Coordinates of C-alpha atoms in Angstrom, one line a residue:
Chain Z
X1 CA 99.4 66.9 105.6
X2 CA 98.4 65.8 102.2
X3 CA 95.2 67.8 102.4
X4 CA 95.6 70.8 100.1
X5 CA 95.2 74.1 101.8
X6 CA 94.0 77.2 100.2
X7 CA 97.5 78.3 99.9
X8 CA 99.0 75.2 98.5
X9 CA 100.2 75.6 95.0
X10 CA 99.4 73.8 91.8
X11 CA 95.9 73.6 90.4
X12 CA 93.5 71.3 92.2
X13 CA 92.5 70.0 88.8
X14 CA 95.8 68.1 88.5
X15 CA 94.7 64.7 87.3
X16 CA 95.7 61.6 89.3
X17 CA 94.5 59.9 92.4
X18 CA 94.9 61.5 95.8
X19 CA 97.8 59.7 97.3
X20 CA 95.8 58.8 100.4
X21 CA 93.8 56.2 98.6
X22 CA 96.7 53.8 97.9
X23 CA 99.0 54.2 100.9
X24 CA 99.3 51.6 103.5
X25 CA 98.1 52.4 107.1
X26 CA 101.6 52.1 108.4
X27 CA 102.9 54.6 105.8
X28 CA 100.0 56.9 106.8
X29 CA 101.1 56.7 110.5
X30 CA 104.6 57.6 109.6
X31 CA 103.4 60.5 107.6
X32 CA 101.3 61.7 110.4
X33 CA 104.2 61.5 112.8
X34 CA 106.4 63.4 110.4
X35 CA 103.7 66.0 110.1
X36 CA 103.4 66.4 113.8
X37 CA 107.2 66.7 114.1
X38 CA 107.4 69.3 111.4
X39 CA 104.6 71.4 112.9
X40 CA 106.2 71.2 116.4
X41 CA 109.4 72.4 115.0
X42 CA 107.8 75.2 113.1
X43 CA 105.8 76.3 116.1
X44 CA 108.8 76.2 118.4
X45 CA 110.8 78.2 115.9
X46 CA 108.1 80.7 115.6
X47 CA 107.8 81.1 119.3
X48 CA 111.5 81.6 119.6
X49 CA 111.3 84.3 116.9
X50 CA 108.4 86.1 118.4
X51 CA 109.7 85.8 122.0
X52 CA 111.5 89.2 121.9
X53 CA 108.3 90.9 120.9
X54 CA 106.3 89.1 123.4
X55 CA 108.8 90.0 126.1
X56 CA 108.6 93.7 125.1
X57 CA 104.8 93.5 125.4
X58 CA 104.9 91.9 128.8
X59 CA 107.7 94.1 130.1
X60 CA 105.7 97.2 129.2
X61 CA 103.1 96.2 131.9
X62 CA 105.5 95.0 134.5
X63 CA 106.6 97.2 137.4
X64 CA 110.1 98.4 136.9
X65 CA 111.9 96.2 139.4
X66 CA 110.6 93.1 137.8
X67 CA 111.5 93.7 134.2
X68 CA 115.1 92.8 134.5
X69 CA 114.8 90.2 137.1
X70 CA 112.0 88.1 135.9
X71 CA 112.2 86.9 132.2
X72 CA 108.9 85.0 132.3
X73 CA 106.1 86.0 130.1
X74 CA 103.5 85.6 132.8
X75 CA 103.6 88.8 134.9
X76 CA 103.0 88.5 138.6
X77 CA 102.1 92.1 138.9
X78 CA 100.5 94.4 136.3
X79 CA 100.9 98.2 136.1
X80 CA 100.4 101.1 133.8
X81 CA 103.1 103.1 135.5
X82 CA 105.5 102.6 132.6
X83 CA 103.2 104.2 130.1
X84 CA 102.6 107.1 132.5
X85 CA 106.4 107.6 132.9
X86 CA 107.1 107.7 129.3
X87 CA 104.1 109.6 128.0
X88 CA 105.8 113.0 128.2
X89 CA 109.0 114.0 126.5
X90 CA 109.9 117.5 127.6
X91 CA 106.5 119.0 128.2
X92 CA 104.9 117.4 125.1
X93 CA 103.0 114.1 125.2
X94 CA 103.2 111.2 122.9
X95 CA 99.7 112.2 121.7
X96 CA 101.4 115.1 119.8
X97 CA 104.1 112.7 118.4
X98 CA 101.5 110.3 117.2
X99 CA 99.5 113.1 115.6
X100 CA 102.7 114.3 113.8
X101 CA 103.5 110.8 112.6
X102 CA 100.0 110.3 111.3
X103 CA 100.1 113.7 109.5
X104 CA 103.4 112.8 107.8
X105 CA 102.4 109.3 106.9
X106 CA 99.0 110.3 105.7
X107 CA 100.4 113.1 103.4
X108 CA 103.0 110.8 102.1
X109 CA 100.3 108.2 101.2
X110 CA 98.3 110.9 99.3
X111 CA 101.3 112.1 97.6
X112 CA 102.5 108.7 96.4
X113 CA 99.1 107.7 95.3
X114 CA 98.5 110.8 93.2
X115 CA 102.0 111.3 91.7
X116 CA 102.9 107.7 91.1
X117 CA 99.6 106.6 89.5
X118 CA 99.6 109.6 87.1
X119 CA 103.2 108.8 86.0
X120 CA 102.6 105.1 85.8
X121 CA 99.6 105.5 83.6
X122 CA 101.5 107.7 81.1
X123 CA 104.4 105.2 81.1
X124 CA 102.2 102.2 80.7
X125 CA 99.5 103.4 78.3
X126 CA 100.2 106.7 76.5
X127 CA 102.0 106.8 73.3
X128 CA 104.9 109.3 73.3
X129 CA 108.4 109.8 72.3
X130 CA 111.2 108.4 74.4
X131 CA 108.9 106.4 76.6
X132 CA 111.5 103.7 77.1
X133 CA 114.1 106.2 78.1
X134 CA 111.7 107.6 80.8
X135 CA 111.0 104.1 82.1
X136 CA 114.7 103.4 82.2
X137 CA 115.2 106.5 84.4
X138 CA 112.4 105.2 86.7
X139 CA 114.2 101.9 87.1
X140 CA 117.6 103.5 87.7
X141 CA 116.3 105.9 90.3
X142 CA 114.8 102.9 92.2
X143 CA 118.4 101.8 92.9
X144 CA 119.8 105.2 93.7
X145 CA 120.7 105.4 97.4
X146 CA 119.2 108.4 99.1
X147 CA 122.6 109.5 100.4
X148 CA 123.6 110.7 97.0
X149 CA 121.0 113.5 97.2
X150 CA 120.3 114.0 100.8
X151 CA 122.9 116.6 101.7
X152 CA 122.0 119.1 99.0
X153 CA 118.3 118.4 99.6
X154 CA 118.9 119.3 103.3
X155 CA 120.8 122.5 102.3
X156 CA 118.0 123.6 100.0
X157 CA 115.2 123.0 102.6
X158 CA 117.3 124.6 105.2
X159 CA 117.8 127.7 102.9
X160 CA 114.1 127.8 102.4
X161 CA 113.6 127.8 106.1
X162 CA 111.7 124.6 106.0
X163 CA 113.6 122.6 108.5
X164 CA 111.3 121.6 111.4
X165 CA 108.3 121.5 109.1
X166 CA 106.9 118.4 107.5
X167 CA 107.4 119.7 104.0
X168 CA 110.9 118.2 103.4
X169 CA 109.4 114.8 104.3
X170 CA 106.2 115.1 102.4
X171 CA 106.9 117.2 99.3
X172 CA 109.1 114.7 97.6
X173 CA 106.3 112.2 97.8
X174 CA 104.0 114.5 95.8
X175 CA 106.8 114.5 93.2
X176 CA 106.9 110.8 92.8
X177 CA 110.4 110.3 94.3
X178 CA 109.5 106.8 95.5
X179 CA 110.0 105.5 92.0
X180 CA 109.5 101.9 93.2
X181 CA 105.7 102.5 93.3
X182 CA 105.8 103.9 89.7
X183 CA 107.4 100.7 88.7
X184 CA 104.9 98.6 90.6
X185 CA 102.0 100.4 89.1
X186 CA 103.3 100.3 85.6
X187 CA 103.6 96.5 85.9
X188 CA 100.1 96.4 87.3
X189 CA 98.5 98.5 84.5
X190 CA 100.2 96.3 81.9
X191 CA 98.1 93.5 83.3
X192 CA 94.9 95.3 82.6
X193 CA 93.4 94.4 79.2
X194 CA 94.1 97.1 76.7
X195 CA 90.8 96.7 75.0
X196 CA 89.1 98.4 78.0
X197 CA 90.9 101.8 77.6
X198 CA 91.0 101.5 73.9
X199 CA 87.3 101.2 73.9
X200 CA 87.0 104.3 76.0
X201 CA 89.4 106.1 73.7
X202 CA 87.3 105.1 70.7
X203 CA 84.3 106.4 72.4
X204 CA 85.9 109.8 72.7
X205 CA 87.3 109.8 76.2
X206 CA 90.6 111.6 76.5
X207 CA 93.6 110.3 78.5
X208 CA 92.5 111.9 81.7
X209 CA 89.0 110.5 81.6
X210 CA 90.3 107.1 80.6
X211 CA 92.7 107.2 83.5
X212 CA 90.1 108.4 86.0
X213 CA 87.2 106.2 85.1
X214 CA 88.8 103.1 83.7
X215 CA 92.3 102.5 84.9
X216 CA 92.3 104.0 88.4
X217 CA 89.3 101.9 89.6
X218 CA 91.0 98.8 88.2
X219 CA 94.3 99.6 89.9
X220 CA 92.9 99.2 93.4
X221 CA 95.2 96.4 94.5
X222 CA 98.2 98.3 93.4
X223 CA 97.0 101.4 95.2
X224 CA 96.3 99.4 98.4
X225 CA 99.8 97.9 98.3
X226 CA 101.3 101.4 97.8
X227 CA 99.2 102.7 100.7
X228 CA 100.4 100.0 103.0
X229 CA 104.0 100.2 102.2
X230 CA 104.1 104.0 102.2
X231 CA 102.5 103.9 105.7
X232 CA 104.9 101.4 107.1
X233 CA 108.0 103.0 105.5
X234 CA 107.0 106.4 106.7
X235 CA 106.1 105.3 110.2
X236 CA 109.4 103.5 110.5
X237 CA 111.5 106.1 108.8
X238 CA 114.2 107.4 111.1
X239 CA 117.0 109.0 109.0
X240 CA 114.8 111.6 107.2
X241 CA 112.9 112.5 110.3
X242 CA 116.0 112.7 112.4
X243 CA 117.6 115.2 110.1
X244 CA 114.7 117.4 109.5
X245 CA 112.8 117.4 112.8
X246 CA 114.8 118.8 115.6
X247 CA 112.2 120.8 117.6
X248 CA 110.3 118.7 120.1
X249 CA 107.0 120.1 118.9
X250 CA 107.4 118.5 115.4
X251 CA 108.9 115.2 116.7
X252 CA 107.4 112.1 115.2
X253 CA 107.1 108.9 117.1
X254 CA 110.5 107.4 116.2
X255 CA 112.3 110.6 117.0
X256 CA 110.5 111.0 120.3
X257 CA 111.3 107.4 121.2
X258 CA 115.0 108.0 120.3
X259 CA 115.0 111.1 122.5
X260 CA 113.5 109.1 125.3
X261 CA 116.3 106.6 125.0
X262 CA 118.9 109.4 125.0
X263 CA 117.4 111.4 127.8
X264 CA 119.6 111.7 130.8
X265 CA 116.8 111.1 133.3
X266 CA 116.7 107.5 134.5
X267 CA 114.2 106.0 132.2
X268 CA 113.5 102.4 133.3
X269 CA 113.6 99.6 130.9
X270 CA 109.9 99.1 131.5
X271 CA 109.2 102.7 130.3
X272 CA 111.2 102.2 127.1
X273 CA 109.4 99.0 126.4
X274 CA 106.1 100.6 127.0
X275 CA 106.7 103.4 124.6
X276 CA 108.3 101.1 122.0
X277 CA 105.3 98.9 122.2
X278 CA 102.9 101.9 121.7
X279 CA 104.9 103.1 118.7
X280 CA 104.4 99.7 117.0
X281 CA 100.7 99.6 117.6
X282 CA 99.7 101.3 114.3
X283 CA 101.9 99.0 112.3
X284 CA 100.6 95.9 114.1
X285 CA 97.0 97.1 113.4
X286 CA 97.9 97.7 109.7
X287 CA 99.4 94.2 109.6
X288 CA 96.3 92.6 111.2
X289 CA 94.0 94.3 108.7
X290 CA 96.0 94.3 105.6
X291 CA 98.0 91.1 106.0
X292 CA 96.7 89.5 102.8
X293 CA 97.6 92.5 100.6
X294 CA 100.9 92.9 102.3
X295 CA 102.1 89.4 101.7
X296 CA 100.8 89.5 98.1
X297 CA 102.5 92.9 97.5
X298 CA 105.8 91.7 98.9
X299 CA 105.6 88.4 97.0
X300 CA 105.0 90.1 93.7
X301 CA 107.3 93.1 94.1
X302 CA 109.9 92.4 96.6
X303 CA 109.0 95.4 98.8
X304 CA 109.5 94.9 102.5
Chain O
X1 CA 92.4 117.7 81.6
X2 CA 92.8 118.7 78.0
X3 CA 90.5 115.8 77.0
X4 CA 87.4 117.7 78.0
X5 CA 88.1 120.3 75.4
X6 CA 88.8 118.1 72.5
X7 CA 85.7 117.1 70.6
X8 CA 84.7 113.5 70.7
X9 CA 86.0 111.6 67.7
X10 CA 83.4 109.8 65.7
X11 CA 83.1 106.2 66.9
X12 CA 85.6 104.1 65.0
X13 CA 85.1 100.4 64.9
X14 CA 88.4 99.6 63.2
X15 CA 91.0 98.4 65.6
X16 CA 93.6 101.2 65.8
X17 CA 97.1 100.1 64.9
X18 CA 99.8 101.0 67.4
X19 CA 101.8 102.9 64.9
X20 CA 98.8 104.9 63.7
X21 CA 97.8 106.0 67.2
X22 CA 98.1 109.7 67.6
X23 CA 101.0 110.7 69.6
X24 CA 100.2 111.8 73.1
X25 CA 103.3 113.6 74.0
X26 CA 101.5 116.6 75.5
X27 CA 99.2 114.6 77.7
X28 CA 101.9 112.2 78.7
X29 CA 104.1 115.1 80.0
X30 CA 101.1 116.5 81.9
X31 CA 100.6 113.2 83.6
X32 CA 104.3 112.9 84.3
X33 CA 104.7 116.5 85.4
X34 CA 105.0 115.7 89.1
X35 CA 107.6 113.0 88.6
X36 CA 109.5 115.1 86.0
X37 CA 109.7 118.1 88.4
X38 CA 110.7 115.7 91.2
X39 CA 113.4 114.1 89.0
X40 CA 115.0 117.4 88.2
X41 CA 114.5 119.2 91.5
X42 CA 114.7 116.5 94.1
X43 CA 117.0 113.9 92.4
X44 CA 119.1 115.1 89.5
X45 CA 120.1 118.7 90.6
X46 CA 120.9 117.6 94.2
X47 CA 122.9 114.7 92.8
X48 CA 125.1 117.0 90.8
X49 CA 125.2 119.5 93.6
X50 CA 126.3 116.7 95.9
X51 CA 129.2 115.9 93.4
X52 CA 130.2 119.6 93.4
X53 CA 130.1 119.8 97.2
X54 CA 132.4 116.8 97.4
X55 CA 135.1 119.0 96.0
X56 CA 134.4 121.9 98.4
X57 CA 134.8 122.7 102.0
X58 CA 131.3 123.7 103.3
X59 CA 129.9 124.1 106.7
X60 CA 126.5 125.5 105.8
X61 CA 127.2 128.9 107.5
X62 CA 129.7 130.3 105.0
X63 CA 129.6 129.6 101.3
X64 CA 131.4 126.5 99.9
X65 CA 135.1 126.9 98.9
X66 CA 136.6 124.8 96.2
X67 CA 139.3 122.5 97.5
X68 CA 139.8 120.2 94.6
X69 CA 140.4 116.6 95.5
X70 CA 141.3 117.4 99.1
X71 CA 138.3 115.6 100.5
X72 CA 139.1 112.5 98.7
X73 CA 142.8 112.6 99.8
X74 CA 141.6 113.1 103.4
X75 CA 139.4 110.0 103.0
X76 CA 142.4 107.9 102.3
X77 CA 144.1 108.9 105.5
X78 CA 141.0 108.8 107.6
X79 CA 141.0 105.8 110.0
X80 CA 137.3 106.2 110.8
X81 CA 136.4 106.1 107.1
X82 CA 138.3 102.8 106.8
X83 CA 136.7 101.3 109.9
X84 CA 133.3 102.4 108.7
X85 CA 134.0 100.8 105.4
X86 CA 135.2 97.6 107.1
X87 CA 132.2 97.4 109.5
X88 CA 129.8 97.9 106.6
X89 CA 131.5 95.3 104.3
X90 CA 131.6 92.8 107.2
X91 CA 128.0 93.4 107.9
X92 CA 126.9 92.9 104.3
X93 CA 129.1 89.9 103.7
X94 CA 127.9 88.1 106.9
X95 CA 124.4 89.2 107.4
X96 CA 123.1 89.0 103.8
X97 CA 124.0 85.3 103.2
X98 CA 122.8 84.4 106.7
X99 CA 119.5 86.1 106.2
X100 CA 118.9 84.6 102.8
X101 CA 119.9 81.1 104.0
X102 CA 117.3 81.3 106.8
X103 CA 114.8 82.6 104.3
X104 CA 115.4 79.9 101.8
X105 CA 115.5 77.1 104.4
X106 CA 112.2 78.2 105.9
X107 CA 110.6 78.7 102.5
X108 CA 111.4 75.2 101.5
X109 CA 110.0 73.8 104.7
X110 CA 106.8 75.8 104.4
X111 CA 106.4 75.1 100.7
X112 CA 105.1 71.6 100.6
X113 CA 101.4 71.9 101.0
X114 CA 101.4 72.6 104.7
X115 CA 98.3 73.2 106.8
X116 CA 98.3 76.6 108.5
X117 CA 100.9 78.0 106.1
X118 CA 99.3 81.5 106.3
X119 CA 99.8 81.6 110.0
X120 CA 103.5 80.5 109.9
X121 CA 104.1 82.9 107.1
X122 CA 102.7 85.9 109.0
X123 CA 104.5 85.0 112.2
X124 CA 107.8 84.7 110.5
X125 CA 107.2 87.8 108.4
X126 CA 106.3 90.0 111.3
X127 CA 109.9 90.8 112.4
X128 CA 110.7 92.0 108.9
X129 CA 108.0 94.6 109.2
X130 CA 109.2 95.9 112.5
X131 CA 112.9 95.3 112.1
X132 CA 114.0 98.7 110.9
X133 CA 112.0 100.6 113.5
X134 CA 113.5 102.5 116.4
X135 CA 111.3 100.5 118.8
X136 CA 112.9 97.2 117.8
X137 CA 116.4 98.7 118.0
X138 CA 115.5 99.8 121.5
X139 CA 114.3 96.3 122.2
X140 CA 117.5 94.8 120.9
X141 CA 119.5 97.1 123.2
X142 CA 117.7 95.6 126.1
X143 CA 117.9 92.0 125.0
X144 CA 121.7 92.2 124.5
X145 CA 122.3 94.5 127.4
X146 CA 124.1 93.2 130.5
X147 CA 120.9 92.5 132.4
X148 CA 119.1 91.5 129.2
X149 CA 117.3 88.4 128.1
X150 CA 120.3 86.8 126.5
X151 CA 122.4 86.8 129.6
X152 CA 119.4 85.7 131.7
X153 CA 119.0 82.7 129.4
X154 CA 122.7 82.0 129.6
X155 CA 122.5 82.2 133.4
X156 CA 119.9 79.4 133.4
X157 CA 122.4 77.1 131.9
X158 CA 125.2 78.4 134.1
X159 CA 127.1 80.5 131.7
X160 CA 128.1 84.0 132.8
X161 CA 127.1 86.5 130.1
X162 CA 128.9 89.6 129.2
X163 CA 127.8 93.0 127.9
X164 CA 127.4 92.2 124.3
X165 CA 126.9 95.8 123.2
X166 CA 129.9 97.2 125.1
X167 CA 132.3 94.7 123.7
X168 CA 133.7 95.7 120.3
X169 CA 134.1 92.0 119.4
X170 CA 130.4 91.2 119.7
X171 CA 128.5 94.5 119.2
X172 CA 128.4 94.2 115.4
X173 CA 127.3 90.5 115.8
X174 CA 124.1 91.6 117.6
X175 CA 123.2 93.8 114.6
X176 CA 123.8 90.9 112.3
X177 CA 121.5 88.7 114.4
X178 CA 118.9 91.5 114.2
X179 CA 119.1 91.5 110.4
X180 CA 119.0 87.7 110.3
X181 CA 115.8 87.9 112.4
X182 CA 114.1 89.8 109.6
X183 CA 114.4 87.0 107.1
X184 CA 110.6 87.0 106.6
X185 CA 110.5 89.3 103.6
X186 CA 112.9 87.4 101.4
X187 CA 111.2 84.2 102.6
X188 CA 107.9 85.4 101.2
X189 CA 109.5 86.1 97.9
X190 CA 111.2 82.7 97.9
X191 CA 107.8 81.1 98.6
X192 CA 106.3 82.9 95.7
X193 CA 109.1 81.7 93.5
X194 CA 108.8 78.1 94.6
X195 CA 105.2 78.2 93.7
X196 CA 106.2 79.0 90.1
X197 CA 108.1 75.8 89.6
X198 CA 105.9 73.3 87.7
X199 CA 105.0 70.3 89.7
X200 CA 105.4 68.1 86.5
X201 CA 109.2 68.5 86.7
X202 CA 109.2 66.9 90.1
X203 CA 106.8 64.2 89.0
X204 CA 109.0 63.4 85.9
X205 CA 112.1 63.3 88.0
X206 CA 110.4 61.0 90.5
X207 CA 109.6 58.6 87.7
X208 CA 113.2 58.7 86.8
X209 CA 114.1 57.8 90.4
X210 CA 115.7 61.0 91.5
X211 CA 116.2 61.4 95.2
X212 CA 114.9 64.5 97.1
X213 CA 118.4 65.9 97.3
X214 CA 118.9 65.4 93.6
X215 CA 115.6 67.2 92.9
X216 CA 116.7 70.0 95.1
X217 CA 120.0 70.4 93.3
X218 CA 118.8 69.9 89.8
X219 CA 115.3 71.4 89.8
X220 CA 114.6 73.6 92.8
X221 CA 117.8 75.6 93.0
X222 CA 118.3 76.2 89.2
X223 CA 114.8 77.3 88.7
X224 CA 115.0 79.5 91.8
X225 CA 118.2 81.3 90.8
X226 CA 116.4 84.4 89.4
X227 CA 114.6 84.8 92.8
X228 CA 117.8 84.2 94.7
X229 CA 119.5 86.8 92.5
X230 CA 116.7 89.3 93.1
X231 CA 116.8 88.8 96.8
X232 CA 120.6 89.0 96.8
X233 CA 120.6 92.4 95.0
X234 CA 117.8 93.8 97.1
X235 CA 119.3 92.8 100.5
X236 CA 122.8 93.8 99.5
X237 CA 121.7 97.3 98.5
X238 CA 119.6 97.5 101.6
X239 CA 122.3 96.4 104.0
X240 CA 124.8 98.9 102.6
X241 CA 122.4 101.6 103.7
X242 CA 121.5 100.2 107.2
X243 CA 121.4 103.0 109.7
X244 CA 118.7 103.1 112.3
X245 CA 119.7 100.0 114.4
X246 CA 123.3 101.1 114.6
X247 CA 122.4 104.7 115.5
X248 CA 120.0 103.7 118.3
X249 CA 122.1 100.9 119.7
X250 CA 125.2 103.0 119.9
X251 CA 123.4 106.2 120.8
X252 CA 124.7 107.7 117.5
X253 CA 128.3 107.1 118.2
X254 CA 129.0 103.9 116.3
X255 CA 130.8 102.6 119.4
X256 CA 132.2 100.8 121.2
X257 CA 135.5 101.7 119.5
X258 CA 133.7 102.3 116.2
X259 CA 132.7 98.7 116.0
X260 CA 129.2 99.6 114.9
X261 CA 130.1 102.7 112.9
X262 CA 128.1 101.9 109.8
X263 CA 129.1 103.9 106.8
X264 CA 125.8 105.8 106.7
X265 CA 126.2 106.6 110.4
X266 CA 129.6 108.1 109.6
X267 CA 128.1 110.2 106.8
X268 CA 125.4 111.3 109.2
X269 CA 128.0 112.3 111.8
X270 CA 130.1 114.3 109.3
X271 CA 127.1 116.0 107.7
X272 CA 124.7 116.7 110.6
X273 CA 126.8 116.6 113.7
X274 CA 130.1 118.2 112.5
X275 CA 128.4 120.1 109.6
X276 CA 131.2 119.1 107.4
X277 CA 129.0 118.9 104.3
X278 CA 131.7 118.9 101.7
X279 CA 133.5 115.8 103.3
X280 CA 130.2 114.1 103.9
X281 CA 129.3 114.6 100.2
X282 CA 132.5 112.9 99.2
X283 CA 131.7 110.0 101.6
X284 CA 128.2 109.8 100.1
X285 CA 129.5 109.7 96.6
X286 CA 132.0 106.9 97.4
X287 CA 129.1 104.9 98.8
X288 CA 127.0 105.5 95.7
X289 CA 129.8 104.5 93.4
X290 CA 130.6 101.4 95.4
X291 CA 126.9 100.3 95.4
X292 CA 126.7 100.9 91.6
X293 CA 129.9 98.9 91.1
X294 CA 128.7 96.0 93.3
X295 CA 125.3 96.0 91.6
X296 CA 127.0 95.9 88.1
X297 CA 129.3 93.1 89.2
X298 CA 126.3 91.2 90.5
X299 CA 124.5 91.6 87.2
X300 CA 127.6 90.6 85.2
X301 CA 128.3 87.5 87.4
X302 CA 124.6 86.6 87.3
X303 CA 124.9 85.6 83.7
X304 CA 127.0 82.6 84.9
X305 CA 124.7 81.3 87.5
X306 CA 121.2 82.7 87.1
X307 CA 119.1 80.5 84.9
X308 CA 116.3 82.1 83.1
X309 CA 113.9 79.7 81.6
X310 CA 112.4 80.5 78.2

């Protein structure tokens, strides 16, 4: 317990003896017991928290009649029947919905990366009038609830005949409407030593070159955080996609899943769990690969 | 792009003074162009349009007709508006403190140089990542359904369960539990905050004979107040806008008996089910003003309890 982990805080260089050296064996035994108790508690609590997810995963592979009668996590019978039953909504398969979700999320990521990094660079490094006012507007728009703008936005897109396309979901990202990422990137750029881009400036590089060759490569962690959160938010987004995507052919995964729940036909619980599980797979993969950045991103910015 | 056209300035070894730097208004506006266009076209204009619509009767098919304050008067007499407001306020008041208490408690337990911290942190954080998805809402519907996990577990100890989601007294509770389950993201922020507290403070107080409780009350909590405040603001604003879970669990109705009619769900129903865009705009503006007031109050009150070091 006293051994410092990589994650433990405070500098390892703190002077002073490691406490182990002076403690009595009996004290050490008590500590070890406390440590075991604490770990057992934490593990139990973790299992309790993750139980619903595990239950979903197991139920997805259980034959329908067992899902509601057998709560155990060890299935007595395995089947892929649930996945087969849920795969089609109308005459389209989840393959289409996954494709749609990936197109929307991918475009949103590109949009956010381009528009937010350009804006952030100007706000953090360029010298122009009313810079503080602009930054204030960025901060204010972070707090603005989407409901204040969503109805006229819908009316505009509907007048332009763009409902049932991905444009209403993607275009705003290219216009840096996720102001939180601008804020995140401004904070990040402020941490980059000014001497670097000043030197480039002095050597005759203009703002664009400085941005492209000096700042952007150094911003990689902020860009990764933006990518991860844009992906997860877009993948999980329901409201926007529910409003704009009403034709089955443009359904994204959450909308298709919702339709599956609402459909009159008798969808078994197993089927719902199977498709729910599938819909979470991309996020779980992202989580597995990008965990480190994710936790760091959320710790420094409060995104979730 | 303009930079490629301007001739390179002669190398200047003097350190440029901030005030002497050439203004870059043009370049800055080119860089900010996407955001500026978005600000005007996607945010500001729709915001004012929404304010205008709030004073009209508009169903998308015919053009809006000005009705003055009729929408707002209708609001006052609308029972569903009041129940939506009640549900939302209850949800915020119960679920935010609950979630933050969990987050803080677990952060404190995980903070003290614990082996395997990264694993616990990830495991506890995972629900936050999935919590707003339709999939988890579907899962919750199953868990709290009549044949669901909760009742199966209760049956093991001989208690007969009930249909939690069909009962107006318990349906909102299940959504509060769902929100509490996603305490991982504020927990991670708390952990980062706890790490900022200098160890010397604890050492000094130990020398002075302070108990653990005393340290908690006099060091940990005061130094953590900016983080507590940050999480409080964030979760409050977020909870006011909760939508997905209530929509999926009640199949979009907000039932039973409007007990899960979140405010955003009511806006959705008025705007996109009834196509009563004028009334929905009025509802949306009320929400925005309420969130703004609550945020302002939070900030004002914070001066009394949030402790910013130097």
